[in-house]
């Protein structure tokens, strides 16, 4: 883990701890973790997400309502 708690980028993925936005306009985990949508939809109202927490090195994942806001990371397929 880096000195500021944001990791060392050893895997080539710079992640800033932007947290997430709830559907009712409050923000969570700002400065503490980064949440990302995956490409997996659970149902019409939910999709899967991952949340990387910088202080505990935890990776949270599961279904989350689409009315919430997460970051999106675009990955180029080199096939």
N, CA, C and O atoms as a MOPAC input file, in Angstrom:
PM7 MOZYME 1SCF
protein

 N      0.86000 1    -1.18000 1     0.00000 1
 C      0.00000 1     0.00000 1     0.00000 1
 C      0.89700 1     1.23200 1     0.00000 1
 O      1.91400 1     1.26700 1     0.69400 1
 N      0.52400 1     2.22500 1    -0.76900 1
 C      1.27300 1     3.47200 1    -0.81700 1
 C      1.12800 1     4.26800 1     0.47000 1
 O      0.29200 1     3.94700 1     1.31400 1
 N      1.93200 1     5.29500 1     0.61800 1
 C      1.93000 1     6.12000 1     1.82600 1
 C      0.57200 1     6.78500 1     2.05000 1
 O      0.14000 1     6.93000 1     3.19300 1
 N     -0.10700 1     7.19100 1     0.97100 1
 C     -1.38100 1     7.89000 1     1.12000 1
 C     -2.57800 1     6.94800 1     1.19500 1
 O     -3.71800 1     7.40500 1     1.26900 1
 N     -2.32900 1     5.62100 1     1.17600 1
 C     -3.42300 1     4.66000 1     1.25900 1
 C     -4.06300 1     4.32900 1    -0.06200 1
 O     -5.01100 1     3.54500 1    -0.09900 1
 N     -3.57500 1     4.90300 1    -1.16200 1
 C     -4.17900 1     4.67700 1    -2.46800 1
 C     -3.46200 1     3.62900 1    -3.29400 1
 O     -3.66000 1     3.56900 1    -4.50700 1
 N     -2.63100 1     2.79800 1    -2.67300 1
 C     -1.98600 1     1.71900 1    -3.40100 1
 C     -0.69700 1     2.14900 1    -4.07500 1
 O     -0.25900 1     3.29300 1    -3.95600 1
 N     -0.10100 1     1.20600 1    -4.78400 1
 C      1.19000 1     1.44700 1    -5.42700 1
 C      1.13700 1     1.31800 1    -6.93600 1
 O      2.15300 1     1.53800 1    -7.59500 1
 N     -0.00300 1     0.97100 1    -7.50800 1
 C     -0.17700 1     0.81000 1    -8.94700 1
 C      0.68600 1    -0.32000 1    -9.50000 1
 O      1.10100 1    -0.26100 1   -10.65800 1
 N      0.96200 1    -1.33200 1    -8.71200 1
 C      1.79900 1    -2.44000 1    -9.17100 1
 C      1.14500 1    -3.25000 1   -10.27800 1
 O      1.83400 1    -3.97000 1   -11.00100 1
 N     -0.17000 1    -3.14600 1   -10.42600 1
 C     -0.87200 1    -3.88600 1   -11.47700 1
 C     -1.25200 1    -3.00300 1   -12.65900 1
 O     -1.97200 1    -3.45100 1   -13.55200 1
 N     -0.78800 1    -1.77100 1   -12.68300 1
 C     -1.04500 1    -0.88400 1   -13.80800 1
 C     -2.44000 1    -0.30500 1   -13.86100 1
 O     -2.89900 1     0.08500 1   -14.93500 1
 N     -3.12200 1    -0.23600 1   -12.74900 1
 C     -4.47500 1     0.33400 1   -12.71100 1
 C     -4.53000 1     1.42500 1   -11.65600 1
 O     -4.71700 1     1.14100 1   -10.47300 1
 N     -4.36800 1     2.65900 1   -12.07400 1
 C     -4.50900 1     3.77500 1   -11.14500 1
 C     -5.98000 1     3.93400 1   -10.78000 1
 O     -6.82800 1     4.07700 1   -11.66100 1
 N     -6.27800 1     3.91000 1    -9.50800 1
 C     -7.65700 1     4.04400 1    -9.03500 1
 C     -7.69200 1     5.14400 1    -7.97700 1
 O     -6.97000 1     5.09100 1    -6.98100 1
 N     -8.52800 1     6.12200 1    -8.20900 1
 C     -8.72800 1     7.18000 1    -7.22400 1
 C     -9.97100 1     6.83200 1    -6.40600 1
 O    -10.95700 1     6.35300 1    -6.96600 1
 N     -9.94100 1     7.06200 1    -5.10400 1
 C    -11.05700 1     6.66500 1    -4.23600 1
 C    -12.24900 1     7.62000 1    -4.31700 1
 O    -12.46800 1     8.43400 1    -3.42000 1
 N    -13.01000 1     7.50900 1    -5.39900 1
 C    -14.15300 1     8.38400 1    -5.61700 1
 C    -15.43500 1     7.93100 1    -4.95100 1
 O    -16.42600 1     8.66000 1    -4.96200 1
 N    -15.43500 1     6.72500 1    -4.36400 1
 C    -16.63200 1     6.23000 1    -3.68800 1
 C    -17.76100 1     5.93600 1    -4.65200 1
 O    -17.53000 1     5.48300 1    -5.77300 1
 N    -18.98700 1     6.19600 1    -4.21400 1
 C    -20.16600 1     6.00300 1    -5.05700 1
 C    -21.21500 1     7.04100 1    -4.69700 1
 O    -21.13300 1     7.69300 1    -3.65600 1
 N    -22.20900 1     7.18500 1    -5.57700 1
 C    -23.34100 1     8.08000 1    -5.30600 1
 C    -24.58100 1     7.22200 1    -5.13800 1
 O    -24.87000 1     6.36100 1    -5.96900 1
 N    -25.30300 1     7.46000 1    -4.07100 1
 C    -26.54300 1     6.71200 1    -3.86700 1
 C    -27.65000 1     7.32100 1    -4.71600 1
 O    -27.55700 1     8.46400 1    -5.16100 1
 N    -28.68500 1     6.54100 1    -4.92600 1
 C    -29.82000 1     7.01500 1    -5.70700 1
 C    -30.56100 1     8.16900 1    -5.06600 1
 O    -31.34300 1     8.84800 1    -5.73200 1
 N    -30.32600 1     8.40500 1    -3.77300 1
 C    -30.99300 1     9.52300 1    -3.09600 1
 C    -30.03100 1    10.68500 1    -2.86100 1
 O    -30.22700 1    11.49700 1    -1.95700 1
 N    -28.99800 1    10.75000 1    -3.68400 1
 C    -28.07500 1    11.89300 1    -3.76900 1
 C    -27.13300 1    12.09100 1    -2.59400 1
 O    -26.73500 1    13.22600 1    -2.33000 1
 N    -26.76000 1    11.04500 1    -1.88100 1
 C    -25.66500 1    11.16500 1    -0.92900 1
 C    -24.51500 1    10.30000 1    -1.42600 1
 O    -24.71100 1     9.38700 1    -2.22800 1
 N    -23.33600 1    10.59400 1    -0.95000 1
 C    -22.14500 1     9.91000 1    -1.41900 1
 C    -21.55200 1     9.06500 1    -0.29700 1
 O    -21.60700 1     9.44700 1     0.87200 1
 N    -20.98900 1     7.92100 1    -0.65400 1
 C    -20.38400 1     7.03100 1     0.32200 1
 C    -18.98000 1     6.62500 1    -0.10400 1
 O    -18.68200 1     6.54600 1    -1.29500 1
 N    -18.14600 1     6.37500 1     0.85000 1
 C    -16.76100 1     5.92000 1     0.65400 1
 C    -15.88500 1     6.91000 1    -0.10500 1
 O    -14.84200 1     6.52300 1    -0.63200 1
 N    -16.28500 1     8.17900 1    -0.17400 1
 C    -15.43000 1     9.18600 1    -0.81000 1
 C    -14.09000 1     9.23900 1    -0.08500 1
 O    -14.04900 1     9.38000 1     1.13800 1
 N    -13.01200 1     9.12800 1    -0.82100 1
 C    -11.68600 1     9.15200 1    -0.23100 1
 C    -11.28600 1     7.84400 1     0.43500 1
 O    -10.16000 1     7.71000 1     0.91300 1
 N    -12.19900 1     6.87700 1     0.47200 1
 C    -11.94100 1     5.60300 1     1.14400 1
 C    -11.95200 1     4.40900 1     0.20800 1
 O    -11.38300 1     3.36700 1     0.53200 1
 N    -12.58000 1     4.53900 1    -0.93000 1
 C    -12.67100 1     3.41400 1    -1.85500 1
 C    -13.17700 1     3.84400 1    -3.20800 1
 O    -13.65700 1     4.96400 1    -3.38500 1
 N    -13.06300 1     2.94100 1    -4.16200 1
 C    -13.50700 1     3.21000 1    -5.52700 1
 C    -14.49300 1     2.12900 1    -5.93900 1
 O    -14.19600 1     0.93900 1    -5.83300 1
 N    -15.65700 1     2.53700 1    -6.40600 1
 C    -16.67900 1     1.60100 1    -6.85700 1
 C    -16.78400 1     1.60700 1    -8.36500 1
 O    -16.74700 1     2.66700 1    -8.99100 1
 N    -16.91400 1     0.42900 1    -8.95500 1
 C    -17.01700 1     0.27600 1   -10.40500 1
 C    -18.14800 1    -0.67100 1   -10.75800 1
 O    -18.34300 1    -1.69700 1   -10.10700 1
 N    -18.89300 1    -0.31300 1   -11.79900 1
 C    -19.86800 1    -1.23400 1   -12.35500 1
 C    -19.12400 1    -2.31400 1   -13.12800 1
 O    -18.08300 1    -2.05000 1   -13.72900 1
 N    -19.65700 1    -3.52200 1   -13.11000 1
 C    -19.16100 1    -4.57300 1   -13.99400 1
 C    -20.08600 1    -4.62500 1   -15.20800 1
 O    -21.03700 1    -3.84800 1   -15.28700 1
 N    -19.82900 1    -5.50700 1   -16.13200 1
 C    -20.69800 1    -5.64500 1   -17.30800 1
 C    -21.81200 1    -6.65800 1   -17.06100 1
 O    -22.53500 1    -7.00600 1   -17.99400 1
 N    -21.96800 1    -7.13700 1   -15.83700 1
 C    -22.95600 1    -8.16100 1   -15.52000 1
 C    -24.22300 1    -7.57300 1   -14.91800 1
 O    -24.20200 1    -7.00700 1   -13.82500 1
 N    -25.32300 1    -7.71300 1   -15.64200 1
 C    -26.61700 1    -7.26100 1   -15.14700 1
 C    -27.24900 1    -8.38100 1   -14.32800 1
 O    -27.20800 1    -9.54100 1   -14.73600 1
 N    -27.82700 1    -8.05300 1   -13.18800 1
 C    -28.52300 1    -9.02900 1   -12.34900 1
 C    -29.97800 1    -9.15100 1   -12.80200 1
 O    -30.48000 1   -10.25100 1   -13.03300 1
 N    -30.63900 1    -8.00800 1   -12.92300 1
 C    -32.00400 1    -7.94500 1   -13.43900 1
 C    -32.21800 1    -6.53600 1   -13.97500 1
 O    -31.26200 1    -5.77600 1   -14.13000 1
 N    -33.44700 1    -6.19200 1   -14.25300 1
 C    -33.74700 1    -4.88700 1   -14.85000 1
 C    -33.32100 1    -3.72500 1   -13.96100 1
 O    -33.00400 1    -2.64700 1   -14.46400 1
 N    -33.31100 1    -3.93400 1   -12.63800 1
 C    -33.01200 1    -2.85600 1   -11.69900 1
 C    -31.62300 1    -2.91300 1   -11.07200 1
 O    -31.20400 1    -1.95500 1   -10.42200 1
 N    -30.89700 1    -4.02500 1   -11.25700 1
 C    -29.61000 1    -4.19100 1   -10.57200 1
 C    -28.52500 1    -4.69600 1   -11.51800 1
 O    -28.78900 1    -5.42100 1   -12.47700 1
 N    -27.30300 1    -4.28700 1   -11.21300 1
 C    -26.11600 1    -4.79300 1   -11.91000 1
 C    -25.06800 1    -5.10100 1   -10.84900 1
 O    -25.16700 1    -4.63900 1    -9.71300 1
 N    -24.06300 1    -5.88600 1   -11.22900 1
 C    -23.00900 1    -6.22000 1   -10.27800 1
 C    -21.96600 1    -5.10600 1   -10.24500 1
 O    -21.74600 1    -4.41200 1   -11.23800 1
 N    -21.33400 1    -4.94900 1    -9.09300 1
 C    -20.32500 1    -3.92500 1    -8.89300 1
 C    -19.15100 1    -4.52800 1    -8.13300 1
 O    -19.25300 1    -5.61100 1    -7.55700 1
 N    -18.03300 1    -3.80200 1    -8.14500 1
 C    -16.93000 1    -4.09400 1    -7.23700 1
 C    -16.53600 1    -2.78400 1    -6.56000 1
 O    -16.58200 1    -1.72300 1    -7.18300 1
 N    -16.15600 1    -2.85500 1    -5.31000 1
 C    -15.70300 1    -1.68500 1    -4.55500 1
 C    -14.35800 1    -2.03900 1    -3.94400 1
 O    -14.24000 1    -3.01400 1    -3.20200 1
 N    -13.35500 1    -1.25000 1    -4.25700 1
 C    -12.01000 1    -1.44900 1    -3.71700 1
 C    -11.83400 1    -0.46600 1    -2.57800 1
 O    -11.90300 1     0.74500 1    -2.78800 1
 N    -11.60500 1    -0.97900 1    -1.35400 1
 C    -11.41800 1    -0.12100 1    -0.17900 1
 C     -9.92400 1     0.00100 1     0.10700 1
 O     -9.22700 1    -1.00500 1     0.23500 1
 N     -9.43700 1     1.23200 1     0.20600 1
 C     -7.98900 1     1.42800 1     0.32300 1
 C     -7.42500 1     1.15700 1     1.71000 1
 O     -6.28500 1     0.70600 1     1.81000 1
 N     -8.15300 1     1.40600 1     2.76500 1
 C     -7.59100 1     1.24300 1     4.11100 1
 C     -7.47200 1    -0.22400 1     4.52100 1
 O     -6.51800 1    -0.60500 1     5.20000 1
 N     -8.42800 1    -1.03600 1     4.11600 1
 C     -8.45900 1    -2.43000 1     4.55900 1
 C     -8.05500 1    -3.41900 1     3.47500 1
 O     -7.99000 1    -4.62100 1     3.73300 1
 N     -7.78100 1    -2.93500 1     2.26700 1
 C     -7.47200 1    -3.80400 1     1.12200 1
 C     -8.60700 1    -4.77500 1     0.82100 1
 O     -8.36700 1    -5.84700 1     0.26600 1
 N     -9.83000 1    -4.42100 1     1.17500 1
 C    -10.98700 1    -5.27300 1     0.91300 1
 C    -11.50600 1    -5.04100 1    -0.49200 1
 O    -11.35300 1    -3.95800 1    -1.05600 1
 N    -12.11800 1    -6.06500 1    -1.04500 1
 C    -12.81500 1    -5.97100 1    -2.31600 1
 C    -14.25600 1    -6.40000 1    -2.06200 1
 O    -14.52700 1    -7.57600 1    -1.81800 1
 N    -15.17500 1    -5.44300 1    -2.12100 1
 C    -16.59000 1    -5.73900 1    -1.94800 1
 C    -17.18800 1    -5.97000 1    -3.32300 1
 O    -16.77200 1    -5.33800 1    -4.29300 1
 N    -18.15400 1    -6.86300 1    -3.41800 1
 C    -18.80900 1    -7.09200 1    -4.70600 1
 C    -20.19700 1    -7.64500 1    -4.48400 1
 O    -20.49800 1    -8.20200 1    -3.42800 1
 N    -21.03400 1    -7.48900 1    -5.48000 1
 C    -22.38600 1    -8.00200 1    -5.39000 1
 C    -23.33200 1    -7.19300 1    -6.25300 1
 O    -22.88500 1    -6.37000 1    -7.05200 1
 N    -24.64600 1    -7.41200 1    -6.10700 1
 C    -25.62800 1    -6.63200 1    -6.85800 1
 C    -25.85200 1    -5.27000 1    -6.20400 1
 O    -25.75700 1    -5.12400 1    -4.98600 1
 N    -26.14900 1    -4.28800 1    -7.03300 1
 C    -26.37700 1    -2.93000 1    -6.54800 1
 C    -27.40500 1    -2.29400 1    -7.46100 1
 O    -27.36400 1    -2.50100 1    -8.67400 1
 N    -28.31600 1    -1.53300 1    -6.90800 1
 C    -29.36000 1    -0.89400 1    -7.69900 1
 C    -28.79100 1     0.07800 1    -8.72600 1
 O    -27.87100 1     0.84200 1    -8.43500 1
 N    -29.35200 1     0.03600 1    -9.92900 1
 C    -28.87300 1     0.89300 1   -11.01800 1
 C    -29.16600 1     2.37200 1   -10.79400 1
 O    -28.63300 1     3.22100 1   -11.50900 1
 N    -30.00700 1     2.69100 1    -9.81000 1
 C    -30.27000 1     4.09700 1    -9.52000 1
 C    -29.08600 1     4.75000 1    -8.81600 1
 O    -29.04400 1     5.97200 1    -8.66600 1
 N    -28.12500 1     3.93800 1    -8.38400 1
 C    -26.91200 1     4.43100 1    -7.73500 1
 C    -25.84300 1     4.73500 1    -8.77800 1
 O    -25.95400 1     4.31100 1    -9.92800 1
 N    -24.82800 1     5.45700 1    -8.38400 1
 C    -23.76300 1     5.81900 1    -9.31600 1
 C    -22.42800 1     5.21400 1    -8.92900 1
 O    -21.98100 1     5.34800 1    -7.79000 1
 N    -21.80200 1     4.55500 1    -9.87100 1
 C    -20.45700 1     3.98900 1    -9.71600 1
 C    -19.61000 1     4.46800 1   -10.89100 1
 O    -20.13400 1     4.95000 1   -11.89500 1
 N    -18.32500 1     4.33100 1   -10.75300 1
 C    -17.43000 1     4.65800 1   -11.86300 1
 C    -17.47900 1     3.55500 1   -12.91100 1
 O    -17.91100 1     2.43600 1   -12.63700 1
 N    -17.03200 1     3.88900 1   -14.10700 1
 C    -16.93100 1     2.93100 1   -15.20100 1
 C    -15.49900 1     2.96000 1   -15.69700 1
 O    -14.94500 1     4.03300 1   -15.93400 1
 N    -14.90000 1     1.80100 1   -15.85400 1
 C    -13.54300 1     1.70900 1   -16.38900 1
 C    -13.62700 1     1.00700 1   -17.72600 1
 O    -14.09200 1    -0.13100 1   -17.80700 1
 N    -13.17900 1     1.68000 1   -18.78100 1
 C    -13.18200 1     1.10300 1   -20.12400 1
 C    -11.89200 1     0.32400 1   -20.32100 1
 O    -10.80100 1     0.81800 1   -20.03700 1
 N    -12.03300 1    -0.89600 1   -20.81100 1
 C    -10.89100 1    -1.77400 1   -21.03000 1
 C    -10.88300 1    -2.18100 1   -22.48700 1
 O    -11.88400 1    -2.69100 1   -22.98900 1
 N     -9.78300 1    -1.96700 1   -23.17100 1
 C     -9.65400 1    -2.30800 1   -24.57700 1
 C     -9.35500 1    -3.80400 1   -24.73000 1
 O     -8.45700 1    -4.33800 1   -24.07900 1
 N    -10.11400 1    -4.46300 1   -25.59300 1
 C     -9.88900 1    -5.87000 1   -25.89300 1
 C     -8.87500 1    -5.94100 1   -27.02900 1
 O     -9.12900 1    -5.42800 1   -28.11800 1
 N     -7.75400 1    -6.55800 1   -26.79000 1
 C     -6.68700 1    -6.62200 1   -27.79600 1
 C     -6.76700 1    -7.83300 1   -28.69800 1
 O     -5.75700 1    -8.21700 1   -29.28600 1
 N     -7.92200 1    -8.44600 1   -28.83000 1
 C     -8.07000 1    -9.62900 1   -29.69800 1
 C     -8.03400 1    -9.23200 1   -31.15100 1
 O     -8.14300 1   -10.08900 1   -32.02800 1

